[in-house]
Coordinates of C-alpha atoms in Angstrom, one line a residue:
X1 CA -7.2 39.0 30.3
X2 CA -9.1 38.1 27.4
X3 CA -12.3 35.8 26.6
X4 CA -12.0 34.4 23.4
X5 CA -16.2 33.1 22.1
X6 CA -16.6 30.9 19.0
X7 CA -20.1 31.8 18.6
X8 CA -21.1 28.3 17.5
X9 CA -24.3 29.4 15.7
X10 CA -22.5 31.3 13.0
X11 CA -21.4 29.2 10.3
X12 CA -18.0 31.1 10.0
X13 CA -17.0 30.5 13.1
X14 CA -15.6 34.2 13.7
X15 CA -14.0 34.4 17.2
X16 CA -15.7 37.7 19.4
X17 CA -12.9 39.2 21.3
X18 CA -14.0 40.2 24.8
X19 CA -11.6 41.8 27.5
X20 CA -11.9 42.1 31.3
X21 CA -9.9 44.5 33.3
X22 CA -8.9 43.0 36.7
X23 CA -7.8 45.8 39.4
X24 CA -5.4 45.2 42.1
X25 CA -7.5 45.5 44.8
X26 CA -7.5 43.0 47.7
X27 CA -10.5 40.6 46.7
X28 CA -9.3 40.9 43.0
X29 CA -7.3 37.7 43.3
X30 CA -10.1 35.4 44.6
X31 CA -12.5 37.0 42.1
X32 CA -10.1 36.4 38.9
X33 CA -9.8 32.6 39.8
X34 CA -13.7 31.9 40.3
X35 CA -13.9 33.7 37.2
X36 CA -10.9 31.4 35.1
X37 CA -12.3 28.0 36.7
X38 CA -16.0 29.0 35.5
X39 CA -14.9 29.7 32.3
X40 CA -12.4 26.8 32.0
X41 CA -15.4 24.6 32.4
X42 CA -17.1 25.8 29.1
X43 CA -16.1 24.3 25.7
X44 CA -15.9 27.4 23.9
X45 CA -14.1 29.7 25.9
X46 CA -10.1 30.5 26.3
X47 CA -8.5 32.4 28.5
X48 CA -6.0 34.7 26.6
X49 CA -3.4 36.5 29.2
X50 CA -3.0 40.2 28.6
X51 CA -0.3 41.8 27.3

């Protein structure tokens, strides 16, 4: 999972790279979707899937 932040400020626009580790440990799952719906709401965030 990655965060990708146009840091609007900046006028070059240069996307910050930001990862987050998610375990697999039982309350993981709940966690990672409050997590994707919070960040889904915000204009200048993407959710990147890891590889």
């Amino acid at each position: 999972l990655a965060i990708d932040y146009i840091e609007i400020t900046n006028p070059k626009f240069i996307p910050v790279k930001v990862g987050v580790a998610i375990g697999a440990s039982t309350g993981t799952d709940e966690v990672h979707k409050i997590f994707k719906a919070n960040l889904d709401k915000v204009l200048y965030f993407q959710i990147i899937p890891g590889t």
